[in-house]
Amino acid sequence: RPRSLSGIQATSDSLHLGNYIGALQQFVEQQETHDAFFFIANMHAITVEQDPVELRERTLRTAAQFIASGLDPEKSTIFIQSHVPQTTQLGWVLECTASLGEAQRMTQFKDKAAKNEHISLGLLTYPALMAADILLYQANVVPVGEDQRQHLELTRNLAGRFNQRYGQTFTVPEPGILKQTAKIYDLQDPGAKMSKSAANPAGRIDVLDEPKALTKKFKSAVTDNDTVIAYDPETKPGVSNLLTIYSSFSGEPIESIVAQFEGKMYGHLKVALAELAVESLTPVRERTHELLDDPAELERILHAGADRAEAIARRTIEDVYARVGFLSR
Ligand code: AQP
C-alpha cells in the first residue's frame, strides 16, 4: 500500500470546516486505501506564541477530533509530532539542505511575519520541519489543502536535492489536493480562506460549534446582491463556497444541488445547509467530548501511534546520518 501522511496543528480548541473538509475527510478516506499516518503538529504550533496549558489541552482536543471524525486507530497511526524525536533530527539536516532564499519565499511565512510582532526563527524554518515530518516516513502522498501546496513543493525539492547529493534516500511525495474542496472560504469574507486566525469568528464554522451558533453563522453568510443560486467562484464566491460545503456534506455533485435549489432564495440554501451541517457534525462533537472525558484511553492510542511512527523514523534517520557523514555512536 502507498503511504499517506499528514498533520494538523494544535492551535485551536476546535478544528474548522476548512481543516475538516480540506484535510480530515481526506484522511478518513485514505486510511482505507493507504498505509496511513496522521499527527497532531504541536511543534509547528510554537512557531507563534502558545500558552503551555492551552497547547497541551488543544493537542488532546485535536487528537479527539481526529478519531471522532472517523480516523480509526486500528487503521491509521495517530500520533503527536513531538513524541518522535527524529523529527527535529531530520529537521536540522533539511534546514542545512534548504536555502535562506527558499524559506523567505514561502507565502505563509510572509503572511504570518506580517501579522506577528515577534517573528520567531522557527516561523522561517518551519517548512524544513514540515519536510522532515513527511520524508521521515517515506510518504508517497500528503493530503492537504491548497494553502500547503508551496510547502509541499519545497519538500519535494529538498528530497530530490538530498537524493541527488547523497544517493537515493527519500521517497519524493505527491501532493493529495482535491480540486473542489481544496479551499474552503471564510463565510464573512469569501475572498479569504477559512482560518483559525481570522479576525471575525463569524466567518468560521468550527467542528465543535453548538447547533445554534453554527446555524446562525450559516444564516448570516455573505452572498451577493443577485438572487440566483449558481456555482461560479469568480463572480459568486460566497454562494459557491456554500455549495462546495453542501456538496461535501451531502456527497452530491454541485450541479444536482444547484438543480434542487432552482428558483429558491439564498435563505433556503443557507437553512438547508445549516441543517445538513448540524446533522453531520453533531456526532463528531458528541464523540469528541466522550473521548475527552477519558483521556487515559486517548493517551494510550497516542502512545501506540508514537511507537509505530518512531520505529519507521529511526530507520530513516540512521540512513540519513550515515549518508551525511555523521559517525555512529
Ligand atoms: N480554508 C481551508 N480550506 C481547505 N483546507 C484548509 N486547511 C486549512 N485551512 C483550510 C488545511 O487544513 C490542514 C491543517 O492545516 P494547519 O494545521 O496548518 O492549519 P492552519 O493552517 O493552522 O489552519 P489555519 O486556519 O489556516 O490557521 P492559520 O489561521 O494559523 O493560518 C492543512 O492540510 C490545510 O491545508
Tab-separated table of N, CA and C and ligand atoms in Angstrom, residues 6-12 15-24 26-27 41 44 48 108 112 115 126 143-149 181-186 192-198 204, ligand 1:
chain	number	residue	atom	x	y	z
A	6	SER	N	-0.099	13.065	6.938
A	6	SER	CA	-0.405	14.490	7.037
A	6	SER	C	-0.571	14.872	8.504
A	7	GLY	N	-0.634	16.174	8.770
A	7	GLY	CA	-0.795	16.635	10.140
A	7	GLY	C	-1.650	17.882	10.208
A	8	ILE	N	-2.137	18.162	11.404
A	8	ILE	CA	-2.897	19.395	11.640
A	8	ILE	C	-2.362	20.019	12.926
A	9	GLN	N	-2.222	21.317	12.928
A	9	GLN	CA	-1.667	21.996	14.091
A	9	GLN	C	-2.648	22.040	15.263
A	10	ALA	N	-2.060	21.974	16.456
A	10	ALA	CA	-2.875	22.031	17.681
A	10	ALA	C	-2.985	23.480	18.131
A	11	THR	N	-3.586	24.303	17.291
A	11	THR	CA	-3.598	25.731	17.610
A	11	THR	C	-4.992	26.279	17.900
A	12	SER	N	-5.986	25.400	18.028
A	12	SER	CA	-7.321	25.914	18.381
A	12	SER	C	-8.087	24.852	19.154
A	15	LEU	N	-11.253	22.310	15.428
A	15	LEU	CA	-10.881	22.447	14.014
A	15	LEU	C	-12.019	23.185	13.318
A	16	HIS	N	-11.729	23.809	12.194
A	16	HIS	CA	-12.794	24.481	11.449
A	16	HIS	C	-13.117	23.687	10.183
A	17	LEU	N	-14.133	24.145	9.475
A	17	LEU	CA	-14.583	23.382	8.304
A	17	LEU	C	-13.523	23.265	7.217
A	18	GLY	N	-12.623	24.251	7.149
A	18	GLY	CA	-11.524	24.149	6.172
A	18	GLY	C	-10.639	22.960	6.487
A	19	ASN	N	-10.251	22.826	7.761
A	19	ASN	CA	-9.448	21.676	8.182
A	19	ASN	C	-10.225	20.370	7.965
A	20	TYR	N	-11.508	20.419	8.308
A	20	TYR	CA	-12.338	19.200	8.273
A	20	TYR	C	-12.560	18.714	6.841
A	21	ILE	N	-12.931	19.644	5.967
A	21	ILE	CA	-13.237	19.251	4.589
A	21	ILE	C	-11.954	19.148	3.756
A	22	GLY	N	-11.063	20.139	3.925
A	22	GLY	CA	-9.840	20.160	3.106
A	22	GLY	C	-8.853	19.068	3.484
A	23	ALA	N	-8.848	18.690	4.759
A	23	ALA	CA	-7.831	17.734	5.190
A	23	ALA	C	-8.435	16.471	5.815
A	24	LEU	N	-9.129	16.628	6.928
A	24	LEU	CA	-9.541	15.474	7.729
A	24	LEU	C	-10.398	14.451	6.969
A	26	GLN	N	-10.318	13.779	3.884
A	26	GLN	CA	-9.421	13.003	3.007
A	26	GLN	C	-8.646	11.972	3.804
A	27	PHE	N	-8.252	12.347	5.019
A	27	PHE	CA	-7.509	11.389	5.861
A	27	PHE	C	-8.379	10.132	6.060
A	41	ALA	N	0.275	18.404	15.074
A	41	ALA	CA	1.502	19.187	14.952
A	41	ALA	C	1.612	20.181	16.098
A	44	HIS	N	4.967	22.510	15.269
A	44	HIS	CA	4.680	23.618	14.355
A	44	HIS	C	3.924	24.730	15.083
A	48	VAL	N	4.500	30.291	16.512
A	48	VAL	CA	3.949	31.523	17.082
A	48	VAL	C	3.633	31.231	18.553
A	108	GLN	N	3.295	31.675	3.194
A	108	GLN	CA	2.769	31.582	4.564
A	108	GLN	C	3.688	32.319	5.534
A	112	LYS	N	2.393	35.387	7.795
A	112	LYS	CA	2.427	35.315	9.263
A	112	LYS	C	3.436	36.307	9.835
A	115	LYS	N	1.815	39.514	10.217
A	115	LYS	CA	0.784	39.584	11.258
A	115	LYS	C	1.358	39.593	12.666
A	126	TYR	N	10.164	26.628	9.524
A	126	TYR	CA	9.028	25.693	9.590
A	126	TYR	C	8.922	24.742	8.383
A	143	PRO	N	-2.080	14.330	1.893
A	143	PRO	CA	-3.361	15.009	1.681
A	143	PRO	C	-3.413	16.327	2.462
A	144	VAL	N	-3.513	17.433	1.758
A	144	VAL	CA	-3.558	18.769	2.377
A	144	VAL	C	-4.471	19.678	1.564
A	145	GLY	N	-4.750	20.842	2.121
A	145	GLY	CA	-5.481	21.864	1.380
A	145	GLY	C	-4.522	22.636	0.474
A	146	GLU	N	-5.117	23.429	-0.390
A	146	GLU	CA	-4.350	24.192	-1.390
A	146	GLU	C	-3.264	25.073	-0.751
A	147	ASP	N	-3.559	25.605	0.459
A	147	ASP	CA	-2.610	26.525	1.099
A	147	ASP	C	-1.259	25.869	1.422
A	148	GLN	N	-1.221	24.547	1.392
A	148	GLN	CA	0.040	23.864	1.710
A	148	GLN	C	0.815	23.453	0.460
A	149	ARG	N	0.316	23.783	-0.713
A	149	ARG	CA	0.949	23.324	-1.958
A	149	ARG	C	2.411	23.783	-2.051
A	181	THR	N	-12.582	20.812	-3.008
A	181	THR	CA	-12.646	21.140	-1.580
A	181	THR	C	-11.309	21.654	-1.057
A	182	ALA	N	-10.389	21.946	-1.980
A	182	ALA	CA	-9.038	22.319	-1.567
A	182	ALA	C	-8.995	23.615	-0.777
A	183	LYS	N	-9.997	24.446	-0.997
A	183	LYS	CA	-10.001	25.703	-0.261
A	183	LYS	C	-11.435	26.058	0.123
A	184	ILE	N	-11.677	26.066	1.418
A	184	ILE	CA	-12.974	26.496	1.943
A	184	ILE	C	-12.764	27.948	2.386
A	185	TYR	N	-13.713	28.795	2.026
A	185	TYR	CA	-13.528	30.222	2.269
A	185	TYR	C	-14.289	30.706	3.506
A	186	ASP	N	-13.856	31.838	3.993
A	186	ASP	CA	-14.472	32.493	5.147
A	186	ASP	C	-15.914	32.901	4.799
A	192	ALA	N	-11.195	35.258	1.325
A	192	ALA	CA	-10.112	34.743	2.171
A	192	ALA	C	-10.397	33.304	2.573
A	193	LYS	N	-9.339	32.521	2.800
A	193	LYS	CA	-9.589	31.135	3.229
A	193	LYS	C	-10.122	31.114	4.651
A	194	MET	N	-10.973	30.137	4.940
A	194	MET	CA	-11.432	29.986	6.318
A	194	MET	C	-10.207	29.653	7.155
A	195	SER	N	-10.034	30.346	8.272
A	195	SER	CA	-8.786	30.207	9.007
A	195	SER	C	-8.994	30.395	10.493
A	196	LYS	N	-8.129	29.704	11.262
A	196	LYS	CA	-8.221	29.808	12.722
A	196	LYS	C	-7.978	31.232	13.187
A	197	SER	N	-7.129	31.923	12.457
A	197	SER	CA	-6.700	33.235	12.931
A	197	SER	C	-7.463	34.395	12.286
A	198	ALA	N	-8.601	34.096	11.640
A	198	ALA	CA	-9.369	35.175	11.003
A	198	ALA	C	-9.860	36.171	12.049
A	204	ARG	N	-16.120	31.717	10.453
A	204	ARG	CA	-15.524	30.385	10.583
A	204	ARG	C	-16.499	29.429	11.245
B	1	AQP	N1	-9.733	27.043	4.434
B	1	AQP	C1	-9.212	25.860	4.200
B	1	AQP	N2	-9.682	25.102	3.175
B	1	AQP	C2	-9.170	23.872	2.928
B	1	AQP	N3	-8.179	23.310	3.664
B	1	AQP	C3	-7.685	24.036	4.690
B	1	AQP	N4	-6.732	23.783	5.599
B	1	AQP	C4	-6.615	24.833	6.448
B	1	AQP	N5	-7.483	25.789	6.088
B	1	AQP	C5	-8.165	25.330	5.004
B	1	AQP	C6	-5.985	22.538	5.659
B	1	AQP	O1	-6.084	22.012	6.970
B	1	AQP	C7	-4.890	21.313	7.281
B	1	AQP	C8	-4.398	21.754	8.617
B	1	AQP	O2	-3.631	22.916	8.476
B	1	AQP	P1	-2.866	23.563	9.629
B	1	AQP	O3	-2.746	22.744	10.805
B	1	AQP	O4	-1.647	24.158	9.044
B	1	AQP	O5	-3.927	24.578	9.977
B	1	AQP	P2	-3.735	26.010	9.850
B	1	AQP	O6	-3.094	26.378	8.554
B	1	AQP	O7	-3.125	26.422	11.143
B	1	AQP	O8	-5.190	26.428	9.827
B	1	AQP	P3	-5.485	27.826	9.528
B	1	AQP	O9	-6.867	28.024	9.915
B	1	AQP	O10	-5.112	28.113	8.139
B	1	AQP	O11	-4.523	28.546	10.574
B	1	AQP	P4	-3.923	29.958	10.437
B	1	AQP	O12	-5.051	30.877	10.642
B	1	AQP	O13	-2.943	29.993	11.585
B	1	AQP	O14	-3.290	30.069	9.098
B	1	AQP	C9	-3.917	21.565	6.137
B	1	AQP	O15	-3.926	20.442	5.288
B	1	AQP	C10	-4.503	22.743	5.443
B	1	AQP	O16	-4.191	22.751	4.076
